[in-house]
Structure formats: structure tokens, C-alpha cells
Coordinates of C-alpha atoms in Angstrom, one line a residue:
M1 CA 16.4 54.3 -25.0
K2 CA 14.9 51.1 -26.5
K3 CA 17.0 49.0 -24.2
I4 CA 15.8 50.9 -21.2
L5 CA 12.1 50.5 -22.2
K6 CA 12.6 46.8 -23.0
G7 CA 14.2 46.3 -19.5
T8 CA 11.4 48.2 -17.8
L9 CA 8.6 46.2 -19.5
T10 CA 10.3 42.9 -18.8
G11 CA 10.6 43.8 -15.2
L12 CA 7.0 44.7 -15.0
L13 CA 5.9 41.5 -16.6
L14 CA 7.9 39.3 -14.2
V15 CA 6.6 41.0 -11.1
T16 CA 3.0 40.9 -12.2
L17 CA 3.3 37.1 -12.9
A18 CA 4.5 36.4 -9.4
T19 CA 3.1 33.5 -7.5
P20 CA 0.8 34.3 -4.6
G21 CA 1.6 33.2 -1.1
F22 CA 0.1 33.9 2.4
A23 CA 0.4 37.4 4.0
E24 CA -1.2 40.8 3.6
N25 CA -0.7 44.4 2.4
R26 CA -2.7 46.0 5.1
K27 CA -5.2 48.8 4.8
G28 CA -4.3 51.8 7.0
A29 CA -0.7 50.8 7.4
V30 CA 2.2 53.4 7.4
T31 CA 5.1 52.0 5.4
L32 CA 8.8 52.7 5.6
S33 CA 11.0 51.3 2.8
P34 CA 14.8 51.9 2.9
F35 CA 16.4 50.9 -0.4
V36 CA 19.7 50.7 -2.3
G37 CA 20.1 50.4 -6.1
G38 CA 21.2 52.3 -9.1
Y39 CA 20.2 55.3 -11.2
L40 CA 20.9 55.1 -15.0
L41 CA 21.2 58.4 -16.8
D42 CA 20.5 59.2 -20.4
G43 CA 23.7 59.1 -22.5
D44 CA 23.6 62.9 -23.3
Q45 CA 23.4 63.9 -19.6
H46 CA 26.6 65.3 -18.0
E47 CA 26.8 62.8 -15.1
E48 CA 28.0 59.2 -14.7
N49 CA 25.8 56.3 -13.6
R50 CA 26.4 55.5 -9.9
P51 CA 24.7 53.6 -7.0
E52 CA 21.8 55.2 -5.2
F53 CA 20.3 54.8 -1.7
G54 CA 17.3 56.3 0.0
L55 CA 14.0 56.0 1.8
R56 CA 10.3 55.7 0.8
A57 CA 7.5 56.5 3.2
G58 CA 3.9 55.8 2.4
Y59 CA 0.4 55.1 3.5
N60 CA -2.1 52.4 2.3
F61 CA -5.5 53.9 1.8
T62 CA -6.9 50.4 1.0
K63 CA -5.1 47.1 0.8
N64 CA -4.7 47.7 -2.9
F65 CA -4.1 51.5 -3.2
G66 CA -1.4 53.4 -1.5
A67 CA 0.9 56.5 -1.9
E68 CA 4.6 57.0 -1.2
A69 CA 7.0 59.9 -0.9
M70 CA 10.6 59.1 -1.7
F71 CA 14.0 60.6 -1.3
G72 CA 17.2 59.3 -2.8
Y73 CA 20.8 60.2 -3.0
S74 CA 23.7 59.3 -5.3
L75 CA 27.3 60.5 -5.2
T76 CA 28.2 60.7 -8.8
E77 CA 30.6 62.7 -10.9
T78 CA 30.6 64.6 -14.2
K79 CA 31.8 62.9 -17.3
E80 CA 35.4 63.3 -18.3
Q81 CA 34.6 66.1 -20.9
Y82 CA 33.1 68.1 -18.0
G83 CA 36.0 67.8 -15.7
S84 CA 35.2 64.5 -13.8
R85 CA 34.1 66.5 -10.7
E86 CA 32.1 65.0 -7.9
A87 CA 28.4 65.8 -8.0
D88 CA 25.6 65.2 -5.6
M89 CA 22.3 63.8 -7.1
Y90 CA 19.2 64.2 -5.1
R91 CA 16.0 62.4 -6.1
Y92 CA 12.5 63.1 -4.7
G93 CA 9.0 62.5 -5.7
V94 CA 5.5 61.1 -4.9
D95 CA 4.2 57.8 -6.3
L96 CA 0.7 56.1 -6.4
L97 CA 0.8 52.3 -6.0
Y98 CA -1.6 49.6 -6.9
H99 CA -1.0 46.2 -5.3
F100 CA -2.1 43.0 -6.8
M101 CA -3.1 40.0 -4.6
P102 CA -2.7 42.0 -1.4
D103 CA -3.7 39.1 0.8
N104 CA -0.8 37.0 -0.2
N105 CA 2.8 37.1 0.9
F106 CA 4.1 37.7 -2.7
V107 CA 2.5 41.0 -3.6
P108 CA 3.3 42.6 -7.0
F109 CA 2.5 46.2 -7.6
I110 CA 2.6 49.0 -10.3
V111 CA 3.6 52.6 -9.8
L112 CA 2.8 56.0 -11.4
G113 CA 4.3 59.1 -10.1
G114 CA 6.3 62.3 -10.5
G115 CA 9.1 64.3 -8.9
G116 CA 12.5 65.8 -9.6
T117 CA 16.2 65.3 -9.8
N118 CA 18.7 67.9 -8.5
F119 CA 22.4 67.8 -9.5
N120 CA 24.7 69.9 -7.3
I121 CA 28.1 70.3 -9.0
P122 CA 30.2 72.7 -6.9
N123 CA 33.0 74.8 -8.4
T124 CA 32.6 73.3 -12.0
P125 CA 32.2 76.1 -14.5
S126 CA 31.8 73.6 -17.4
A127 CA 28.8 71.8 -15.8
K128 CA 26.4 73.9 -13.7
S129 CA 24.1 72.7 -11.0
H130 CA 20.7 72.0 -12.4
Y131 CA 17.2 70.6 -11.8
A132 CA 15.1 68.3 -13.9
G133 CA 11.4 67.4 -13.3
T134 CA 10.4 63.8 -14.0
V135 CA 7.3 61.7 -14.7
S136 CA 7.9 58.0 -13.9
Y137 CA 6.1 54.7 -14.1
G138 CA 7.2 51.1 -13.2
G139 CA 6.5 48.3 -10.8
G140 CA 7.8 46.0 -8.2
V141 CA 7.1 43.3 -5.8
K142 CA 7.0 42.9 -2.0
Y143 CA 7.6 39.5 -0.4
F144 CA 6.4 39.3 3.2
V145 CA 8.6 37.3 5.4
T146 CA 6.5 38.3 8.4
P147 CA 3.1 40.1 8.6
D148 CA 5.1 43.4 9.2
I149 CA 8.3 43.0 7.1
A150 CA 8.6 42.4 3.4
L151 CA 11.6 42.1 1.0
R152 CA 11.1 44.6 -1.8
G153 CA 12.3 45.2 -5.4
D154 CA 11.5 48.2 -7.7
V155 CA 12.1 49.2 -11.3
R156 CA 11.2 52.7 -12.7
H157 CA 11.3 54.4 -16.1
A158 CA 11.7 58.2 -15.5
I159 CA 11.0 60.7 -18.3
L160 CA 12.5 64.2 -18.0
V161 CA 9.8 66.8 -18.4
H162 CA 12.0 69.5 -20.0
D163 CA 13.2 67.1 -22.6
L164 CA 11.0 64.1 -23.4
G165 CA 13.9 62.6 -25.3
D166 CA 15.9 62.1 -22.1
N167 CA 15.0 58.9 -20.2
N168 CA 16.4 57.6 -16.9
F169 CA 16.1 54.2 -15.4
E170 CA 16.0 53.3 -11.7
Y171 CA 16.3 49.9 -10.0
S172 CA 16.4 49.2 -6.3
A173 CA 16.1 46.5 -3.6
G174 CA 15.3 46.9 0.1
L175 CA 12.8 46.3 2.9
T176 CA 9.3 47.5 3.6
F177 CA 8.1 47.8 7.2
N178 CA 4.3 47.9 7.8
I179 CA 3.3 49.9 10.9
G180 CA -0.2 49.6 12.2
G181 CA -3.2 49.2 9.9
E182 CA -6.0 46.7 9.8
R183 CA -4.7 43.2 10.4
K184 CA -6.4 40.4 8.6
A185 CA -8.5 38.3 11.0
V186 CA -7.2 34.8 11.2
A187 CA -10.1 32.3 11.2
A188 CA -9.8 29.5 13.6
V189 CA -9.3 26.3 11.7
A190 CA -11.4 23.5 13.0
P191 CA -9.4 20.3 13.3
A192 CA -10.1 17.8 10.6
A193 CA -12.5 15.1 11.7
P194 CA -10.5 12.0 12.1
V195 CA -11.4 9.1 9.9
A196 CA -12.4 6.4 12.2
D197 CA -10.5 3.2 12.1
T198 CA -13.0 0.4 12.4
S199 CA -10.4 -2.3 12.3
A200 CA -9.3 -3.7 15.7
P201 CA -6.8 -1.3 17.4
A202 CA -3.2 -2.5 18.0
D203 CA -3.3 -5.1 20.9
T204 CA -1.1 -3.8 23.8
L205 CA -3.2 -5.2 26.6
A206 CA -2.1 -8.1 28.7
P207 CA -4.4 -11.2 28.6
T208 CA -6.2 -12.3 31.7
V209 CA -7.6 -15.6 33.1
S210 CA -11.4 -15.4 32.7
F211 CA -12.2 -18.7 34.5
T212 CA -10.7 -22.0 35.7
T213 CA -11.8 -25.5 36.3
P214 CA -12.0 -26.6 39.0
V215 CA -12.8 -23.2 40.4
N216 CA -10.6 -21.8 43.1
G217 CA -11.4 -23.3 46.5
D218 CA -13.4 -26.2 45.0
T219 CA -13.7 -29.4 47.1
A220 CA -14.5 -33.0 46.4
V221 CA -12.9 -32.7 43.0
P222 CA -13.0 -36.1 41.2
L223 CA -9.7 -38.0 41.1
N224 CA -9.8 -38.2 37.3
Q225 CA -10.3 -34.4 37.0
R226 CA -8.3 -32.3 34.6
A227 CA -7.3 -28.7 35.3
G228 CA -8.5 -26.2 32.8
V229 CA -8.1 -22.5 32.2
A230 CA -9.7 -20.0 29.8
F231 CA -8.3 -16.7 28.8
S232 CA -9.8 -13.3 27.8
E233 CA -8.4 -13.5 24.3
P234 CA -6.8 -15.9 21.8
M235 CA -3.4 -17.1 23.0
S236 CA -0.2 -18.2 21.5
Q237 CA -0.4 -21.9 21.8
E238 CA 3.4 -22.2 21.7
S239 CA 3.5 -20.3 25.0
L240 CA 1.1 -22.8 26.7
S241 CA 3.2 -25.7 27.9
A242 CA 4.2 -27.8 30.9
S243 CA 6.6 -25.0 31.8
T244 CA 3.9 -22.2 31.9
F245 CA 1.0 -24.3 33.2
T246 CA 1.8 -26.5 36.2
L247 CA 0.0 -28.5 38.8
K248 CA 1.4 -29.4 42.2
Q249 CA 0.3 -31.4 45.2
G250 CA 2.0 -29.4 48.0
S251 CA 5.5 -28.7 46.7
K252 CA 5.5 -31.9 44.6
P253 CA 5.0 -31.3 40.8
V254 CA 2.3 -33.4 39.1
S255 CA 3.4 -35.0 35.9
G256 CA 1.1 -34.6 32.9
K257 CA 0.7 -32.9 29.6
V258 CA -0.8 -29.6 28.5
T259 CA -3.1 -29.2 25.5
S260 CA -4.6 -26.0 24.2
T261 CA -7.2 -24.5 21.9
D262 CA -7.5 -20.9 20.7
S263 CA -8.2 -19.4 24.2
T264 CA -8.1 -22.4 26.6
A265 CA -5.5 -24.7 28.0
T266 CA -6.0 -28.1 29.8
F267 CA -3.6 -29.9 32.1
T268 CA -4.2 -33.7 32.0
P269 CA -2.4 -35.5 34.8
A270 CA -0.5 -38.7 33.8
N271 CA -2.1 -40.5 36.8
P272 CA -5.2 -40.1 38.8
L273 CA -5.1 -37.5 41.6
E274 CA -4.7 -38.6 45.2
K275 CA -7.9 -38.5 47.3
G276 CA -8.3 -35.9 50.0
K277 CA -5.3 -33.8 48.9
L278 CA -4.8 -30.1 48.2
Y279 CA -3.6 -29.2 44.7
S280 CA -2.5 -25.8 43.3
A281 CA -2.4 -24.9 39.6
V282 CA -0.4 -22.0 38.2
V283 CA -0.3 -20.3 34.9
T284 CA 2.9 -18.2 34.7
T285 CA 3.7 -14.9 32.9
G286 CA 5.3 -17.0 30.2
A287 CA 1.8 -17.4 28.8
K288 CA 1.3 -14.9 25.9
D289 CA -1.5 -13.7 23.7
K290 CA -1.1 -13.8 19.9
A291 CA 0.3 -10.2 20.0
G292 CA 3.1 -11.3 22.4
N293 CA 1.6 -9.7 25.5
K294 CA 2.3 -11.6 28.6
L295 CA 0.0 -12.2 31.7
A296 CA 0.6 -9.3 34.1
H297 CA 1.4 -11.8 36.9
N298 CA 1.3 -15.5 37.7
Y299 CA -2.3 -16.8 38.2
M300 CA -2.8 -19.5 40.8
W301 CA -5.8 -21.4 42.1
E302 CA -6.3 -24.3 44.5
F303 CA -8.7 -27.2 44.9
S304 CA -9.1 -30.3 47.0
T305 CA -9.9 -33.8 45.8
G306 CA -12.7 -36.1 47.0
P307 CA -12.6 -39.8 47.7
V308 CA -13.7 -41.1 44.3
A309 CA -13.3 -40.6 40.6
D310 CA -16.0 -38.9 38.4
T311 CA -17.7 -41.5 36.2
T312 CA -20.9 -39.6 35.5
P313 CA -21.4 -38.5 31.8
P314 CA -22.2 -34.8 31.3
T315 CA -25.6 -33.8 29.9
V316 CA -26.9 -30.8 27.9
T317 CA -29.2 -28.9 30.3
F318 CA -30.2 -25.9 28.1
T319 CA -30.0 -24.6 24.6
S320 CA -30.5 -21.3 22.9
P321 CA -32.6 -21.3 20.7
V322 CA -34.8 -23.9 22.5
N323 CA -35.8 -27.0 20.6
G324 CA -38.6 -26.3 18.2
A325 CA -38.4 -22.4 18.4
P326 CA -40.5 -21.1 15.4
A327 CA -39.2 -17.5 15.1
V328 CA -35.5 -17.2 15.8
A329 CA -33.8 -13.9 14.9
V330 CA -31.6 -14.2 11.9
S331 CA -28.7 -12.8 13.9
Q332 CA -29.1 -15.5 16.6
N333 CA -26.1 -17.4 17.8
V334 CA -26.5 -21.0 18.9
S335 CA -25.6 -22.0 22.5
A336 CA -25.5 -25.1 24.7
A337 CA -25.1 -25.4 28.5
F338 CA -23.8 -28.5 30.1
S339 CA -24.4 -30.0 33.5
E340 CA -20.7 -29.6 34.5
P341 CA -17.4 -28.0 33.4
M342 CA -16.3 -29.5 30.1
D343 CA -13.0 -30.3 28.5
L344 CA -12.9 -27.4 26.2
A345 CA -10.4 -29.2 23.9
T346 CA -13.3 -31.6 23.0
I347 CA -15.7 -28.8 22.0
T348 CA -14.8 -28.3 18.4
A349 CA -16.4 -27.8 15.0
A350 CA -16.6 -31.6 14.7
T351 CA -18.5 -32.0 18.0
F352 CA -20.7 -28.9 17.9
T353 CA -22.4 -28.3 14.5
V354 CA -25.2 -26.3 13.0
K355 CA -26.7 -27.2 9.7
Q356 CA -29.4 -26.0 7.3
G357 CA -30.6 -29.2 5.8
K358 CA -27.4 -31.1 5.1
T359 CA -25.2 -27.9 4.7
P360 CA -23.0 -27.1 7.6
L361 CA -22.9 -23.4 8.6
E362 CA -19.6 -21.6 8.9
G363 CA -18.7 -20.1 12.2
K364 CA -16.6 -20.3 15.3
L365 CA -16.9 -21.5 18.9
T366 CA -16.6 -19.6 22.1
F367 CA -16.6 -21.1 25.6
T368 CA -17.1 -20.7 29.3
A369 CA -16.5 -23.5 31.8
S370 CA -19.9 -25.2 31.1
N371 CA -21.2 -23.3 28.1
A372 CA -20.4 -23.3 24.4
T373 CA -21.6 -20.9 21.7
F374 CA -21.5 -21.4 17.9
V375 CA -21.2 -17.9 16.4
T376 CA -22.4 -18.0 12.8
K377 CA -20.3 -16.3 10.1
R378 CA -23.4 -15.2 8.2
Y379 CA -27.0 -14.5 9.3
L380 CA -29.5 -17.3 9.2
E381 CA -31.9 -17.4 6.2
K382 CA -35.4 -16.4 7.1
G383 CA -38.0 -19.2 7.0
K384 CA -35.3 -21.9 7.0
V385 CA -35.2 -24.8 9.5
Y386 CA -31.8 -25.4 11.2
T387 CA -30.4 -28.4 13.2
A388 CA -27.8 -28.1 15.9
T389 CA -26.0 -31.1 17.3
V390 CA -23.6 -31.7 20.2
T391 CA -22.0 -35.2 19.6
T392 CA -20.6 -37.8 22.0
G393 CA -17.2 -36.5 21.2
A394 CA -17.8 -33.7 23.8
K395 CA -16.4 -34.8 27.2
D396 CA -16.2 -33.5 30.7
L397 CA -12.9 -32.8 32.6
A398 CA -12.8 -36.4 33.8
G399 CA -13.0 -37.7 30.3
N400 CA -16.6 -38.8 30.4
A401 CA -18.4 -38.3 27.1
L402 CA -22.1 -37.4 26.5
A403 CA -24.1 -40.6 26.6
H404 CA -25.6 -39.8 23.2
D405 CA -25.7 -37.0 20.6
Y406 CA -27.9 -34.1 21.6
V407 CA -30.0 -32.7 18.7
W408 CA -32.4 -29.7 18.5
N409 CA -34.1 -27.8 15.7
F410 CA -35.4 -24.2 15.2
T411 CA -36.7 -21.9 12.5
A412 CA -35.4 -18.5 11.5
F413 CA -38.1 -15.8 11.4
A414 CA -38.8 -13.4 8.6
E415 CA -37.4 -9.9 9.2
P416 CA -39.7 -6.9 9.4
R417 CA -40.4 -5.3 6.0
V418 CA -38.4 -2.1 5.5
I419 CA -40.6 0.6 3.8
G420 CA -38.2 3.6 4.0
C421 CA -35.1 5.1 5.2
L422 CA -35.4 7.9 7.8
A423 CA -31.7 8.7 8.0
M424 CA -28.2 7.3 7.5
L425 CA -25.2 8.1 9.7
G426 CA -21.8 7.8 8.1
N427 CA -18.5 6.9 9.8
S428 CA -17.8 10.6 10.3
H429 CA -20.9 10.9 12.6
F430 CA -19.1 8.8 15.3
S431 CA -15.9 9.5 17.2
F432 CA -12.7 7.6 16.3
N433 CA -13.0 3.9 17.0
S434 CA -16.0 4.6 19.2
V435 CA -19.8 4.5 19.6
E436 CA -19.9 8.1 20.7
I437 CA -22.0 10.1 18.4
S438 CA -20.5 13.3 17.0
P439 CA -22.2 16.7 17.2
D440 CA -23.1 16.5 13.4
G441 CA -24.6 13.0 14.1
K442 CA -26.7 14.4 17.0
T443 CA -28.0 17.1 14.7
V444 CA -29.2 14.5 12.2
L445 CA -30.9 12.5 15.0
D446 CA -32.5 15.6 16.5
N447 CA -34.2 16.1 13.1
N448 CA -35.4 12.5 13.2
V449 CA -36.9 13.1 16.7
V450 CA -39.1 15.8 15.2
V451 CA -40.3 13.4 12.5
L452 CA -40.9 10.6 15.0
K453 CA -42.9 12.8 17.3
N454 CA -45.1 14.1 14.4
D455 CA -45.9 10.4 13.5
P456 CA -46.3 8.5 16.8
K457 CA -47.2 5.3 14.9
M458 CA -43.9 5.1 13.0
M459 CA -41.8 2.1 13.9
I460 CA -38.1 2.1 13.1
R461 CA -35.1 -0.3 13.2
I462 CA -31.6 0.9 13.6
A463 CA -29.1 -1.2 11.6
G464 CA -25.4 -1.0 12.2
H465 CA -22.8 -1.9 9.5
T466 CA -19.0 -1.9 9.3
S467 CA -16.3 -2.3 6.6
A468 CA -14.5 -5.6 6.1
A469 CA -11.3 -4.4 7.9
G470 CA -10.7 -6.0 11.2
S471 CA -12.0 -9.3 12.7
D472 CA -15.5 -10.6 12.3
E473 CA -16.1 -10.5 16.0
Y474 CA -14.9 -6.9 16.4
N475 CA -16.9 -5.7 13.5
Q476 CA -20.1 -7.5 14.7
K477 CA -19.8 -6.0 18.2
L478 CA -19.0 -2.5 16.8
S479 CA -22.1 -2.6 14.5
E480 CA -24.4 -3.7 17.4
R481 CA -23.0 -1.1 19.8
R482 CA -23.3 1.8 17.4
A483 CA -26.9 0.8 16.6
Q484 CA -27.6 0.7 20.3
S485 CA -25.9 4.0 20.9
V486 CA -28.3 5.7 18.3
K487 CA -31.3 4.1 20.0
D488 CA -30.1 5.3 23.4
Y489 CA -29.8 8.8 22.1
L490 CA -33.3 8.8 20.5
V491 CA -34.8 7.4 23.8
K492 CA -32.9 9.3 26.4
T493 CA -32.3 12.6 24.7
G494 CA -35.2 12.7 22.2
G495 CA -37.9 11.2 24.4
I496 CA -38.9 8.5 21.9
D497 CA -40.6 5.4 23.3
A498 CA -38.1 2.5 23.3
D499 CA -40.8 0.1 22.2
R500 CA -40.9 1.8 18.8
I501 CA -37.2 1.2 18.1
S502 CA -35.4 -2.1 17.4
T503 CA -31.7 -2.6 16.7
I504 CA -29.6 -5.0 14.7
G505 CA -25.9 -5.2 13.9
Y506 CA -24.8 -6.7 10.6
G507 CA -21.1 -6.3 11.1
E508 CA -19.5 -6.7 7.7
K509 CA -22.1 -9.2 6.4
D510 CA -24.3 -6.7 4.5
P511 CA -22.0 -4.4 2.6
A512 CA -23.3 -1.5 0.5
Q513 CA -20.2 -1.9 -1.8
H514 CA -17.8 -4.7 -2.5
E515 CA -14.4 -4.1 -0.9
V516 CA -11.7 -5.3 -3.3
N517 CA -9.0 -4.9 -0.7
P518 CA -10.5 -5.2 2.8
A519 CA -7.2 -4.1 4.4
D520 CA -7.7 -0.6 2.8
K521 CA -10.1 0.8 5.4
L522 CA -10.0 4.3 3.8
S523 CA -11.2 3.1 0.4
D524 CA -14.5 4.5 -1.0
A525 CA -16.1 1.1 -0.6
A526 CA -15.0 0.8 3.0
L527 CA -16.2 4.2 3.9
A528 CA -19.5 3.5 2.2
N529 CA -19.9 0.3 4.3
M530 CA -19.3 2.1 7.6
R531 CA -22.9 3.3 8.3
V532 CA -25.8 3.2 10.7
V533 CA -29.2 3.2 8.9
V534 CA -32.4 4.3 10.6
E535 CA -35.0 2.2 8.7
I536 CA -38.8 2.7 8.7
I537 CA -40.4 -0.7 9.2
E538 CA -43.9 -2.3 9.4

């Protein structure tokens, strides 16, 4: 008896400590549960212990409460002292069930019920057929492998009503089939907002030729002219050679050498060109960018020479900012335009400089055929005077140098005073690697439109910022484009006067937090730095 009770309680403890999963015990479902197991009789009963099988049928009034009727059968035999004759045991009863954690796939339950046991022992005078009423309690567990099918295990302690000293023990395993009932609504799960990657995406695009010197179809080209080509992106300088950049007069190759910078290449003939001749220059698909992408096809252009060599030195025809400019934006880059196409290999950090006092600014140079731009690494300091210089080391394609250094000055202006913050859009308010504003971001801006319309004198500046991941140029452009995207939304959708809104892009130059590892674009610091701030200014 004690062993039976101990086993029953242990079984109940194990099933009630089961770990929850993800399914449901449905309200209103009809259940059918075939089972097999065993029925252990008290020691002073006439019959032997034997396997049992049967069926339970039930109904769930709620997802927790249910009721079942059961019928079981066991082919047993009387004990030896009673003749060892076959006996049929019939079990039947009704149980009330309480299910724990009914929304999970692992559903423990407890049971309380009553019923009876019939023993039919034919032709055995020493052991008569008899009936015993029972009261039972126990528990079990259902493990749902689909929403409609569960594996099931049960344990029961049955007490015989006519003799409370007789105790039976039942154990079984089987399946439960749910039929009908109220199925749990499955909520649509919104896809997780992707964390935008503000670093430059993997480069898989083929480079292109953006311009050439001389231009295609040019005539009267000086005899001492060099052939130059500029690309859409930085190139592998190892791929720019006399085998990938050639010059021919008719079918006759022109001897010379190829030099290159980050995104340009120059063919310098070993001897002056012949007057009045047609020349063709070709850059082949052997030219590659730094990611290894080749030109999609050979690029060819032609030009004709004139009667004389070019001996006229180039001049600087325009600068930005202009000389003496008193209020230059702190984000301003510095540019110079020349009177003719230049040998881009001679436009370097040594021949084009920008200084604040005697301190050179850090930055990089970009080119077109006759223009050069110094892109500063950091913003200019407000109120400071800067000096830009193009030296005589800058030469045209014929090798003629500037006659003298060209120098101009300008002053950075003081930025508007920020007196408040109207809103801040985080990285999640934009689509992945894009300036497209997300629905949540538009909701924020719609609220800003209401504020701006209620205060028509309010002036704002939209400042874009990025993390340190990716190149300086990419981050700068992304910050400017996102700031402009916010302005466009406020003007076009919100109806705010464009004159009330200015924009600025800081790139990675004004971080909110220091990024210990700039390559980790998902760090807390990186995510804090990816932002667009709507500032109230005066």
C-alpha cells in the first residue's frame, strides 16, 4: 500500500513539474484517448496483475476543465489457490480533469473520479464473479505533437469503496485526439525591423570611365599632350599598366608609360605625337577596381593632333569658396577650377593644400578633368581664417606648370545657435541602408508638423549623423541624404515652408558616443551615433 501511494505521488509530482511548450488544450473539443497499460491489484484480491487496454472519451468545458468517461479491459486469471482460471476484468468510470498550462504543448493535468471494476470468472466455484466500486485520483500529462494529437501518460490510485483497505494502481500510455473546439488565434508576427547597415555595402559593381582627356572626338590636340582617364571609383593601381591602357596611331602602338593615382590613370608618350594624326586610346577590361571588379567592356576614345605643341601654362579660373569669403559654411569643401584639363597625377596633397594658420588640414582630393576638390576630414572651425594654395607643382597634360602659386583665403562662419531639440530619428526609423523613412519615422515627423504649424516662426535645422563604420565619404553622403530626406517629407507631405528648414550632414564627425571598435556597427555606441536630429535654431 505504501509503495503504491509513494509511486502515485511521485508520478503526480513529475507531471506537474513538466516544462511548457507551444500548443493548446482547446475549449469545446471532444477528446478520444485510446490507451494501453497495466492494472495492479491489491495483494489480497483473487486475480493476478495483467496488461490493460481501453478508450477514454471526453469533453473540454474550458481549456482547463474537462470530463472523461473511460472503459478498460484486462484478460487476467485467478491466483493459483483459486484455480488459475481465466477472468475478464472490465473497468469503467467518469473522471474530472484539470489541465495546467493549457496553451503549451506539454500539458500536465490532475484527475478525480469514480467508477467500478467487474470481474467475470466463468465456471470457477472457488472464485465467483464480482463487482467493486472505486474512487480514484491521479494525474498525467499530454504532449501535443500537432494541434490535434497529443501523446499521453496517466497514473491512478483507485480505492475500493466496499473495503477502504484495498488499493489498486493503474498506469497507461496512449494518444489523445482533439476534435473541434475553439482554436487559439495565431497572431501575425510582424517581421523584425532590420538593423540598418550604414557601412558601405559589398562592392559588386563594375567600375566605369567617368571622363577622358582629351575628350572623345577632340581636334587640334597639342603634340605634347598626354592621354588621361578618370574612373567612377578607386582602382587597383596594379591593374593599370601599359597592357590595359594603350594608345595607337592607326594600328601602330605608341610607346610610353602609364602612371596612376587612386582613381585616375595617365599615358605619357615617350615622344611627341605626330601632327595632324588620328589617335585612339583604349582601357581594357583588365582594369579593375579595388574589389576586383573589371570594366564591363573595353573603353575607347579618339582624338586628332594639331600642328603645334602646347606651351601655355594653365591658370586657376575659379575657386570655391571665393577669395575673401567672410561666411563660409563649416561643412564647405574647397575647390579649384583650371583653364584646361590637368595632369591629375600632379594634383596631390603637396600641390593643393588648405591650412588654418600654419596647420595643414587633413582631407582627400577628388577630380574631374579640369577641377580639383579638397574634401576636409573634419569641419572647419567657426570664426577661423583658412588659406588654400595650388602650387606650381600642378601641371597640365602637356607638362606645363602653373606660372606661380595660386593662394586664396576665406573665413568659416558661426553656426546658428541651437536652442532645443524637436525630435530625433534613430537608425530604425529608416529602411535598411537607405534614406527612405519608415512608417514609425513618418509618425514622428507628422507630430513635428503639428508643432511647426502651431508656431510658424519656429526655425529648424535637420542634422544627419552616422556611425564610424564604413568610409568617410560614404558616411558623409548618407548623413546629408537622410537629413535632406527628412526635410523633403516635412515640406512635401507636411506642407512646411522650405525656407524654415536647413540641413547639414555631419557624417561620423560628431558622434554622440565614442565607438571603441568602429567595425562593430551593431554596438550600443554605433547605434546611438546613427541618428537624424531635428534642432530648433535661432
